[in-house]
Coordinates of C-alpha atoms in Angstrom, one line a residue:
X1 CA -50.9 2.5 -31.1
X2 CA -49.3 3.0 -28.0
X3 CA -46.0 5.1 -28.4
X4 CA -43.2 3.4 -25.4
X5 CA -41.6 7.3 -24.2
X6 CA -37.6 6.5 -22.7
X7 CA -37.4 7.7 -19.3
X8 CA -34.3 10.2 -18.9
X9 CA -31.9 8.4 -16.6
X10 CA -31.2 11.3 -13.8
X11 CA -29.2 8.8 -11.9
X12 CA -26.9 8.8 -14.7
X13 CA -23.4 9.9 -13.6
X14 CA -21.5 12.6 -15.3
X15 CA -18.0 11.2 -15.4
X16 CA -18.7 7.0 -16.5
X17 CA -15.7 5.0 -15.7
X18 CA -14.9 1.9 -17.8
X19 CA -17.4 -0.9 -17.4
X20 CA -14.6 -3.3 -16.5
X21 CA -13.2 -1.0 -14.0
X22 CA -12.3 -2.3 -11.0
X23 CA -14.0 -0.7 -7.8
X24 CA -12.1 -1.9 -4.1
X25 CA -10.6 -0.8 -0.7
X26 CA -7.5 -2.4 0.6
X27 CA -6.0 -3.6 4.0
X28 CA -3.4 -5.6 5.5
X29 CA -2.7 -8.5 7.4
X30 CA -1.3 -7.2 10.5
X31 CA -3.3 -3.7 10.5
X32 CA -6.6 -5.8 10.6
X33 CA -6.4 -9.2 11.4
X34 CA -5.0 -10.0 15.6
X35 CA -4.8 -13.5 16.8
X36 CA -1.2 -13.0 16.4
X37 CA -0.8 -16.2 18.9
X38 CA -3.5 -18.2 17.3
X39 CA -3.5 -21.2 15.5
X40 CA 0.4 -21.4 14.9
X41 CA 1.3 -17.9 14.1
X42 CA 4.7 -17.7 14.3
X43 CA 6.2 -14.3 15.3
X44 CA 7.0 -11.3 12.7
X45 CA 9.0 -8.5 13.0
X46 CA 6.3 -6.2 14.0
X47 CA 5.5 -8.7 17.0
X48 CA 8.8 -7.9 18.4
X49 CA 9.0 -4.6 17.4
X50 CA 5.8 -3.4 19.4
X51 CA 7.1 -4.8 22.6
X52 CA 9.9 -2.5 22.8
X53 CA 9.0 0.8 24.9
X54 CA 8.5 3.8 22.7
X55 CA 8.3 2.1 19.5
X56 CA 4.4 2.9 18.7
X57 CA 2.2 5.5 20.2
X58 CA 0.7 5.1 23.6
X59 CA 2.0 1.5 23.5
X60 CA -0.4 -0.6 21.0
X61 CA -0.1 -3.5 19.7
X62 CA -1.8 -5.4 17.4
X63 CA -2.2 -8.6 19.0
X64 CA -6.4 -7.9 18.7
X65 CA -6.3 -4.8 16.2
X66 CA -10.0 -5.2 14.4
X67 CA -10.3 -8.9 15.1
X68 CA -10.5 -9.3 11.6
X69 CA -9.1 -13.3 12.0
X70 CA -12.2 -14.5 13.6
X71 CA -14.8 -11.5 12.3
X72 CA -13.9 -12.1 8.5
X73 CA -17.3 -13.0 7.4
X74 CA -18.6 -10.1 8.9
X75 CA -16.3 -7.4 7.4
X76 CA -16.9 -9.2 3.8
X77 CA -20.3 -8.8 4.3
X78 CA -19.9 -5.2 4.8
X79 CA -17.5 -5.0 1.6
X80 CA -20.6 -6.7 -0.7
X81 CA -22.8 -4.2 1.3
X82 CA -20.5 -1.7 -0.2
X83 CA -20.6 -3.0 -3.6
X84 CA -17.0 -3.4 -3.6
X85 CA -16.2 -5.4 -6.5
X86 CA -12.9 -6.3 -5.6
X87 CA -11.0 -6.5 -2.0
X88 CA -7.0 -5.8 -1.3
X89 CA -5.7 -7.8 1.7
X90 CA -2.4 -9.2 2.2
X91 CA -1.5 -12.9 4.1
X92 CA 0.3 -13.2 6.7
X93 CA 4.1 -14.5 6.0
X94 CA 4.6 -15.9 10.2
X95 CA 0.8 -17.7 10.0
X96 CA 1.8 -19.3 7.0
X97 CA 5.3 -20.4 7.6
X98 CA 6.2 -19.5 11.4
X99 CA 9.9 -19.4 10.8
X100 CA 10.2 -18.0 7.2
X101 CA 10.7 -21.4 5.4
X102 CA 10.2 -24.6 5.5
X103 CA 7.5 -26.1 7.9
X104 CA 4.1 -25.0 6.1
X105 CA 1.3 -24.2 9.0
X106 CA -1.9 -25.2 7.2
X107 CA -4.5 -23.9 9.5
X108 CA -3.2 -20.2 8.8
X109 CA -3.2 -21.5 4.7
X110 CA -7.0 -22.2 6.1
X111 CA -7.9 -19.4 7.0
X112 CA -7.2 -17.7 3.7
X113 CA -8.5 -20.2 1.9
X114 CA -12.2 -19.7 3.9
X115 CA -11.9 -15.6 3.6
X116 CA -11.2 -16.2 -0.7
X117 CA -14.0 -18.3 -0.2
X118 CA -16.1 -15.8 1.5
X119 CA -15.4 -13.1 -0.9
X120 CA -15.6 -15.1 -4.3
X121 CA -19.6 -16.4 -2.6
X122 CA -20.0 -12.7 -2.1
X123 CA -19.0 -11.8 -5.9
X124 CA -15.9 -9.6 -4.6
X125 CA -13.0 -10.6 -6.3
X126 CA -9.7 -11.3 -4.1
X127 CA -6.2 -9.4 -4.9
X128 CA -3.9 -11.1 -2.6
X129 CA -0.4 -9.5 -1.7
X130 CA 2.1 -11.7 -0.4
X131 CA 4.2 -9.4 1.5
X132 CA 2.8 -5.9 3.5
X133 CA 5.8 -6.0 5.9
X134 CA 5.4 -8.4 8.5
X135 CA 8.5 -10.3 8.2
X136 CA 8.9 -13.5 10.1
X137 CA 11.2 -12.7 13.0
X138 CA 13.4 -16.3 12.6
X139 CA 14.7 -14.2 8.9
X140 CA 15.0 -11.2 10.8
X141 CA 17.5 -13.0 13.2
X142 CA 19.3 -14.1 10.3
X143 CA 19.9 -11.2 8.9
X144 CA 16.5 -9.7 7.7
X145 CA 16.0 -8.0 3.9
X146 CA 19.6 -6.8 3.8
X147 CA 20.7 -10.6 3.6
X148 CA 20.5 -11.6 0.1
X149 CA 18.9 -15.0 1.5
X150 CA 15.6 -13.2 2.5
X151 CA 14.6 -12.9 -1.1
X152 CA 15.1 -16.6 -1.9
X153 CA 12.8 -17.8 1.3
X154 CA 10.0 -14.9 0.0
X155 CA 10.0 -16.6 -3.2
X156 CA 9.4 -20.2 -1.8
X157 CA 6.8 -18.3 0.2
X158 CA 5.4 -17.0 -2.8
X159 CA 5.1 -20.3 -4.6
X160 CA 3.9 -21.5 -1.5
X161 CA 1.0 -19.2 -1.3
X162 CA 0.0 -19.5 -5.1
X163 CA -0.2 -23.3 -4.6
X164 CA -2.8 -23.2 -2.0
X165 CA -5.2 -20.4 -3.8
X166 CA -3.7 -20.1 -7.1
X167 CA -6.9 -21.7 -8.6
X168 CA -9.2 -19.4 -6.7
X169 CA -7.6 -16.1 -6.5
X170 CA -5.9 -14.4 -9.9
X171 CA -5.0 -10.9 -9.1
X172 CA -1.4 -10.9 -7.3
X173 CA 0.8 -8.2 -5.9
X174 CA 4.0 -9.6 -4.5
X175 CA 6.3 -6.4 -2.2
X176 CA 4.2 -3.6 -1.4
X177 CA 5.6 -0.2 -1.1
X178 CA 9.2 -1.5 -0.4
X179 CA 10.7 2.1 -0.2
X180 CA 8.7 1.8 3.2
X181 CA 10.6 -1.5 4.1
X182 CA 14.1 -1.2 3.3
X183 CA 14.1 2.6 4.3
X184 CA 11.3 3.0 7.7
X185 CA 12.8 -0.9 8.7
X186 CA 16.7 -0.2 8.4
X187 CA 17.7 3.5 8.0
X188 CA 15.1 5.7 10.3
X189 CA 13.7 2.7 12.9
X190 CA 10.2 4.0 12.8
X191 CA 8.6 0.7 11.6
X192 CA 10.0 -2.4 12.3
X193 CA 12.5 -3.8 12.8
X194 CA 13.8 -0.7 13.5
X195 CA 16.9 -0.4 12.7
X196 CA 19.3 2.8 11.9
X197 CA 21.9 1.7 9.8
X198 CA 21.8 3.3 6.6
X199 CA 23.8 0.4 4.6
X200 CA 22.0 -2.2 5.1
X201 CA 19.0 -0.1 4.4
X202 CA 20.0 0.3 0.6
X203 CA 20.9 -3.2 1.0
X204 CA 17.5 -4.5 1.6
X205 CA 15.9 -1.8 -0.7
X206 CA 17.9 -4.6 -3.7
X207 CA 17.3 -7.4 -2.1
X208 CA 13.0 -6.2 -1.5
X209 CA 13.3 -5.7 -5.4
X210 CA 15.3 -8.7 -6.2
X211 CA 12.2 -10.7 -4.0
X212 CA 9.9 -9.1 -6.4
X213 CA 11.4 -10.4 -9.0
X214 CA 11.5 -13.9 -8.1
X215 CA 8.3 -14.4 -6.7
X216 CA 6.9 -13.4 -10.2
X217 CA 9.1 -16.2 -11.7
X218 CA 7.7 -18.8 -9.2
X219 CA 4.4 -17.5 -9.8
X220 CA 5.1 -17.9 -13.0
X221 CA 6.5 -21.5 -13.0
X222 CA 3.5 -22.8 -11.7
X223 CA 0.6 -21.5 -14.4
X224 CA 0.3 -18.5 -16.8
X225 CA -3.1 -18.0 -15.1
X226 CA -1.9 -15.5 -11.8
X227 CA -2.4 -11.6 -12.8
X228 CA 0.7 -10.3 -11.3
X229 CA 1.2 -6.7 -10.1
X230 CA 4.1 -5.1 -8.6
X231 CA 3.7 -2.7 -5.8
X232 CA 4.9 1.4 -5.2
X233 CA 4.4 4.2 -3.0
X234 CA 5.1 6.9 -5.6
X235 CA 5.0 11.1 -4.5
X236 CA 5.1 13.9 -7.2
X237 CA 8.1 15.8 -6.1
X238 CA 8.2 19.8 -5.6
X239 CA 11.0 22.0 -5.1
X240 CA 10.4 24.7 -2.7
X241 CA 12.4 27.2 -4.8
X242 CA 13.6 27.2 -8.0
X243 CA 17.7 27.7 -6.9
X244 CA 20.1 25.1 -7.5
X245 CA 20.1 23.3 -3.5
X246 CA 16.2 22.8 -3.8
X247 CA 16.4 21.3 -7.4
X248 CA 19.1 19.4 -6.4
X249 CA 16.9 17.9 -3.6
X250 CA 13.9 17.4 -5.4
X251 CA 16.3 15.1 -8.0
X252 CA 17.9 13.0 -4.9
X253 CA 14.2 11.9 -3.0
X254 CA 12.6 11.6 -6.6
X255 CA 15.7 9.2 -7.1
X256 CA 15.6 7.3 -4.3
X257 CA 11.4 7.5 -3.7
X258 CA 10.2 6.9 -7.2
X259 CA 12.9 6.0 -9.2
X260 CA 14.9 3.6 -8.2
X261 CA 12.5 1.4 -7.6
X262 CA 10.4 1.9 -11.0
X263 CA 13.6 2.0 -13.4
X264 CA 14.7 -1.4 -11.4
X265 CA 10.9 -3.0 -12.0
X266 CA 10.1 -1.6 -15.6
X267 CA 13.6 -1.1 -17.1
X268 CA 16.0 -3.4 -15.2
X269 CA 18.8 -0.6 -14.2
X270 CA 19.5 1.6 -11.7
X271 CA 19.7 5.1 -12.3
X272 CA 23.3 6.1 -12.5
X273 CA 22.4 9.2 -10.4
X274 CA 21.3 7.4 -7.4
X275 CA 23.6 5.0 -7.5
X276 CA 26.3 7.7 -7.4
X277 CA 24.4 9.3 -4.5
X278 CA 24.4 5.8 -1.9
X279 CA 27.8 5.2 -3.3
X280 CA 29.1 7.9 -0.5
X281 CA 27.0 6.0 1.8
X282 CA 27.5 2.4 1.2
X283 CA 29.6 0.2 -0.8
X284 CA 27.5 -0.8 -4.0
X285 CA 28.8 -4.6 -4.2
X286 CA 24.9 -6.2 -3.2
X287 CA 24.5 -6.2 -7.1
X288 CA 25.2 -9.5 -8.7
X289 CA 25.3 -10.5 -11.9
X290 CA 21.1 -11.0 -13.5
X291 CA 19.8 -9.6 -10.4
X292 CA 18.6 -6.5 -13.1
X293 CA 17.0 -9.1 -15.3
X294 CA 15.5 -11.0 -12.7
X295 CA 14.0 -7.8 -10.9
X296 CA 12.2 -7.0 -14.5
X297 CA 11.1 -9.7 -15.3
X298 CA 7.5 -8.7 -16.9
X299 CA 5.0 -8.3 -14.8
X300 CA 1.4 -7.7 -15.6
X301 CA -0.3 -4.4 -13.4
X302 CA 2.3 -1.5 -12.1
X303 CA 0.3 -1.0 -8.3
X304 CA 0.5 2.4 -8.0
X305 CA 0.1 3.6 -3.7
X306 CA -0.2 7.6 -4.3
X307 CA -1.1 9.6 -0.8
X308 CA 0.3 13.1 -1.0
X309 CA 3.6 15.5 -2.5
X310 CA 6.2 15.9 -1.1
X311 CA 7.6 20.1 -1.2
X312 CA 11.3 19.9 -0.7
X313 CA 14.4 22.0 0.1
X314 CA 18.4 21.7 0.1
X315 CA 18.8 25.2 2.2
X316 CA 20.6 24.6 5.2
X317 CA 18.6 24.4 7.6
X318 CA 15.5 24.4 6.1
X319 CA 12.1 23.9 8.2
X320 CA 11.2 20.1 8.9
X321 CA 8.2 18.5 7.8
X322 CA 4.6 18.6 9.8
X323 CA 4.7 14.5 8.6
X324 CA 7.0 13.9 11.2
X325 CA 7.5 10.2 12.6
X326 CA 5.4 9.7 15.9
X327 CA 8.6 8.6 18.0
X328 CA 11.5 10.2 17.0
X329 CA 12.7 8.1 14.4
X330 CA 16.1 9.0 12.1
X331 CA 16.2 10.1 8.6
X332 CA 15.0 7.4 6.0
X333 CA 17.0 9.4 3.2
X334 CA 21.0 7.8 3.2
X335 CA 23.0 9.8 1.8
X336 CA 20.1 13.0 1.7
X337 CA 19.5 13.6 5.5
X338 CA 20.2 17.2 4.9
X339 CA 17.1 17.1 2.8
X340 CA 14.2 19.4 4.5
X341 CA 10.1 18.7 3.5
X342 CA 8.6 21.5 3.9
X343 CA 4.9 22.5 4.0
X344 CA 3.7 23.8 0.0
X345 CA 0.8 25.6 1.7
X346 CA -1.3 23.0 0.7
X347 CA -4.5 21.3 3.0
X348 CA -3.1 18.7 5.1
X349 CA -4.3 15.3 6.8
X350 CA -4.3 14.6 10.3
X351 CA -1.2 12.7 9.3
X352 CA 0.4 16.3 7.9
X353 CA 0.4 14.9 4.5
X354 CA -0.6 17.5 1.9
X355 CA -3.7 16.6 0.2
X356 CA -2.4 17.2 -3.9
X357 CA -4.7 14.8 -6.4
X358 CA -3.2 17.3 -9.5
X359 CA 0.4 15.3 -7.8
X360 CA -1.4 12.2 -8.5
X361 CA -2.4 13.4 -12.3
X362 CA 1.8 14.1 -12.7
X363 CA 2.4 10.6 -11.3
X364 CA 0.4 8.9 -13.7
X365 CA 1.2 11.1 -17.1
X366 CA 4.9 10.0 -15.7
X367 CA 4.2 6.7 -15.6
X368 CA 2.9 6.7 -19.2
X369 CA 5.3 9.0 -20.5
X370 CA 8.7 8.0 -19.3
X371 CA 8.5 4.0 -18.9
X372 CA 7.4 0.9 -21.1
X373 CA 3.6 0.9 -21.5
X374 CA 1.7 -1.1 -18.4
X375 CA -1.3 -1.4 -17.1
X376 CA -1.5 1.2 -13.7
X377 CA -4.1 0.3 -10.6
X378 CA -4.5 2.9 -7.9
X379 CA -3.8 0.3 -5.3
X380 CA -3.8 2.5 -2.2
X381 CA -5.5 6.1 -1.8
X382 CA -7.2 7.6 1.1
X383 CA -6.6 10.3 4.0
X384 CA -6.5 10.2 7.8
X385 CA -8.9 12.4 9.0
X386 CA -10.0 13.2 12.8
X387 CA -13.5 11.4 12.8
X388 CA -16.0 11.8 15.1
X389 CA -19.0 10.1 16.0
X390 CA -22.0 11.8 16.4
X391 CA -24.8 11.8 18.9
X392 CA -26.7 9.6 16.7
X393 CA -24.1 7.1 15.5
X394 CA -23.8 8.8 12.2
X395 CA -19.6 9.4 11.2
X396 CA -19.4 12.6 8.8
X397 CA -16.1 12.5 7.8
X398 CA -16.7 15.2 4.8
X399 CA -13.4 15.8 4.7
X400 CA -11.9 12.0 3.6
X401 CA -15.0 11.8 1.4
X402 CA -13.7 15.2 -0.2
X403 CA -10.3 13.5 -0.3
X404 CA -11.6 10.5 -2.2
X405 CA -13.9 12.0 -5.0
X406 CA -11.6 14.5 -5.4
X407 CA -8.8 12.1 -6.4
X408 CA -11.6 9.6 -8.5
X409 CA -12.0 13.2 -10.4
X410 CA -8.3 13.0 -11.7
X411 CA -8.0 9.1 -11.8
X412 CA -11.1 9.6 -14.3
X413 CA -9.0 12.9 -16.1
X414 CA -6.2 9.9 -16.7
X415 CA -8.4 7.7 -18.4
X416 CA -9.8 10.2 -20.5
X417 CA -6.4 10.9 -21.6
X418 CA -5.5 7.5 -22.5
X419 CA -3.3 6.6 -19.7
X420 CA -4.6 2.4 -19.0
X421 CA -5.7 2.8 -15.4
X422 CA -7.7 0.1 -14.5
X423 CA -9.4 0.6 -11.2
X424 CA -9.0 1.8 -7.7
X425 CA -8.3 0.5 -4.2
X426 CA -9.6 2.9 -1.5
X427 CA -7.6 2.8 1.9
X428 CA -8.5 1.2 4.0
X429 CA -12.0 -0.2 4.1
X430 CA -11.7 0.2 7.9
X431 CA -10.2 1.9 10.8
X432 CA -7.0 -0.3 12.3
X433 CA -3.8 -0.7 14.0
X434 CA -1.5 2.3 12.0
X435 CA 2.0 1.1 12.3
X436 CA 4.1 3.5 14.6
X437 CA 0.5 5.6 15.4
X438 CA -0.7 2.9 16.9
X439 CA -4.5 3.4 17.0
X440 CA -4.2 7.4 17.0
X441 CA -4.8 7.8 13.3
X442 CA -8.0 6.5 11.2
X443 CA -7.9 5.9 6.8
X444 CA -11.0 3.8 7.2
X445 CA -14.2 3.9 5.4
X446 CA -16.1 2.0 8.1
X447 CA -15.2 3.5 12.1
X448 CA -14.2 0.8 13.9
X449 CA -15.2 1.3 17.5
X450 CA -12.2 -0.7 19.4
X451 CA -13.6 -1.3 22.8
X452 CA -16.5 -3.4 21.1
X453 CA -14.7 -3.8 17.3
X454 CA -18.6 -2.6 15.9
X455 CA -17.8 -1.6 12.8
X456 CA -20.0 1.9 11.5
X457 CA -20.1 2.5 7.5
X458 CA -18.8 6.3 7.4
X459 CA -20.7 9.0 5.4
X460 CA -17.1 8.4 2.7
X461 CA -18.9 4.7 2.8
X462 CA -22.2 6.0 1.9
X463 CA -20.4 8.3 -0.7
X464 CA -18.5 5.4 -2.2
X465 CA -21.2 3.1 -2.5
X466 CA -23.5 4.9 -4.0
X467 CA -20.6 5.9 -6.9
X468 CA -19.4 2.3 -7.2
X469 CA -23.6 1.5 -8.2
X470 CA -23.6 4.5 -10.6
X471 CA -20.4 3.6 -11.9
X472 CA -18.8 7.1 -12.2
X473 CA -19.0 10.5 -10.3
X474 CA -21.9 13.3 -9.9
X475 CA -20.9 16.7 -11.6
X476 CA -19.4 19.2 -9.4
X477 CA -21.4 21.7 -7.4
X478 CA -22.5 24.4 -9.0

């Protein structure tokens, strides 16, 4: 009798993720796709935006960026050849409705509908975002996010947009990061439409929540099928001392960075400290009577975008930050300009950021300590790095795949401790336009050579792949 011996499984990783857990990379429509003139594209804020002198470094645009619009079936084969298991993109608001409402321009509704396509034949599920900042320039000339009317036309988008792929595509984020929106758009002018006019900044930060809460209602309306998420850029927040100016400061960016978007979304109020703060700035009369309950209405997924910590200081005069805008852009703090971010002797990106993963750790025991219990995704993480390509083609960006693995280690340290996260989004999958960097700065995964748009997997690629198949992470190095 022949005895059948068990081969030990060496592969075997030493930190398993959940089976179900959701392995991806994430982009946007405007950093990827070009053809901004194509097909009847209407024109978005960012159009306009990089057309003014010393807006964006060196000039760029994104008119072409990766050429994603026509090389789509391309970059998803390089996602399945990744193993990715799900893909982050956003659509384009202009190539679906040129002026903001009404006329619907189905050949940019067809090219979504071919790249869902593409990715469902592939076995990569789609997580479509509705809105990643390219508003159409006809709302902007009406007023933009601080009108109260943008939020109504982003809804009809929104309903718009789930009627053509609601019965292929189930995962939906409808504003990311909209700190980045109301406060880079309309109080500092570094992204578009750059503007400095701190009111209508805190303005458009209400009305970018109040969108979010009525897109989930008409996503709603039309089936209980849609998965929705709603999107954040959240920082753990440092003092640089322990004296009553720095604490003071950490409590006034944690207000207006984490909180009052996350009380709005998961406990329909505003904290009364932040109010109090923009109440010297603006007049606080944009609230109207069920905007609150609108803006909560329950959601699905909490989209967690988690990047780096931020160290801050209320001493006059304090040192500024290394993350400083690219073209001189104002303060995106009303009401805190006096605020300093200061270096916490920390590793930095290329981008000055301060690489923290035990920040991402607080953000997540926060999440599950302080608010309603709901399902978290790591929808955007990843590092800007100086990349290089070496004399035989080969990128060995050690230091983004360091990044990476290093913050998998403490999403995995979250699960173990009970906190629901339920995947990971790496950004981005590739190399492309950076807003106000232009093409100075690469997050991707796969180096994107612009001249020729050939697309080279990255040693982080390699990395990722190869944990995605093993589902889970090595053990550390002796």
């Amino acid at each position: 009798m022949t005895t059948q011996q068990t081969q030990p499984q060496i592969d075997a990783p030493a930190l398993v993720f959940p089976a179900d857990f959701v392995w991806g990379a994430a982009t946007s429509a405007y950093q990827i796709e070009g053809s901004t003139g194509t097909d009847g594209r209407g024109t978005s804020i960012w159009d306009t935006f990089v057309r003014q002198p010393g807006r964006v470094l060196n000039g760029d645009d994104a008119s072409v960026a990766i050429d994603h619009y026509n090389r789509y079936r391309e970059d998803v084969k390089v996602m399945a050849d990744l193993g990715l298991t799900a893909y982050r993109f956003s659509v384009s608001w202009p190539r679906i409705m040129p002026y903001g409402a009404g006329e619907v321009n189905q050949a940019g509704l067809d090219f979504y509908r071919r790249l869902v396509d593409e990715l469902l034949d592939h076995g990569i599920s789609p997580w479509l975002t509705l809105y990643h900042w390219d508003l159409p320039q006809a709302l902007e000339d009406l007023g933009g996010w601080p009108v109260r009317d943008t939020s109504k036309r982003f809804a009809d988008f929104a309903a718009c947009v789930h009627q053509a792929l609601g019965d292929r595509v189930r995962n939906w984020s409808t504003v990311n990061e909209p700190w980045c929106s109301a406060f880079l758009g309309y109080a500092s002018g570094e992204h578009a439409p750059g503007r400095r006019d701190p009111q209508s900044a805190i303005r458009a930060a209400h009305h970018l929540n109040l969108a979010h809460g009525l897109a989930v209602q008409a996503l709603r309306a039309q089936g209980a099928g849609a998965q929705i998420g709603g999107s954040v850029n959240l920082y753990a927040i440092t003092p640089a001392e322990d004296t009553p100016a720095d604490l003071d400061a950490a409590r006034r960016i944690d207000g207006l960075q984490n909180r009052f978007f996350l009380d709005a979304l998961l406990k329909g109020s505003y904290p009364e400290d932040v109010l109090e703060d923009l109440s010297k700035v603006a007049e606080i009369d944009f609230i109207q009577d069920g905007d609150m309950k609108t803006i909560s209405t329950p959601f699905d997924t909490l989209m967690v975008n988690y990047y780096s910590r931020f160290t801050v200081s209320g001493k006059p005069g304090g040192a500024a930050s290394a993350a400083a805008a690219p073209t001189g852009a104002g303060s995106p703090w009303p009401g805190s300009e006096d605020v300093s971010f200061v270096n916490g002797g920390r590793p930095v990106t290329s981008m000055g950021w301060e690489i923290d993963d035990i920040g991402l750790l607080e953000v997540l025991q926060r999440l599950a300590r302080d608010y309603p219990p709901i399902p978290l995704v790591i929808s955007e993480n990843g590092a800007a790095f100086e990349d290089v390509v070496e004399e035989d083609g080969q990128v060995n960006d050690l230091e983004r795949l360091s990044y990476i693995e290093a913050h998998l280690r403490t999403c995995h340290t979250a699960i173990e401790a009970g906190i629901p996260l339920k995947g990971y989004f790496a950004w981005s999958l590739m190399d492309n336009f950076e807003w106000a960097w232009g093409y100075g700065k690469r997050f991707g995964l796969v180096y994107v050579d612009y001249p020729t748009q050939r697309r080279t997997p990255k040693a982080s690629a390699t990395w990722y792949a190869d944990t995605i198949r093993r589902g889970g992470l090595r053990a550390p190095a002796e």
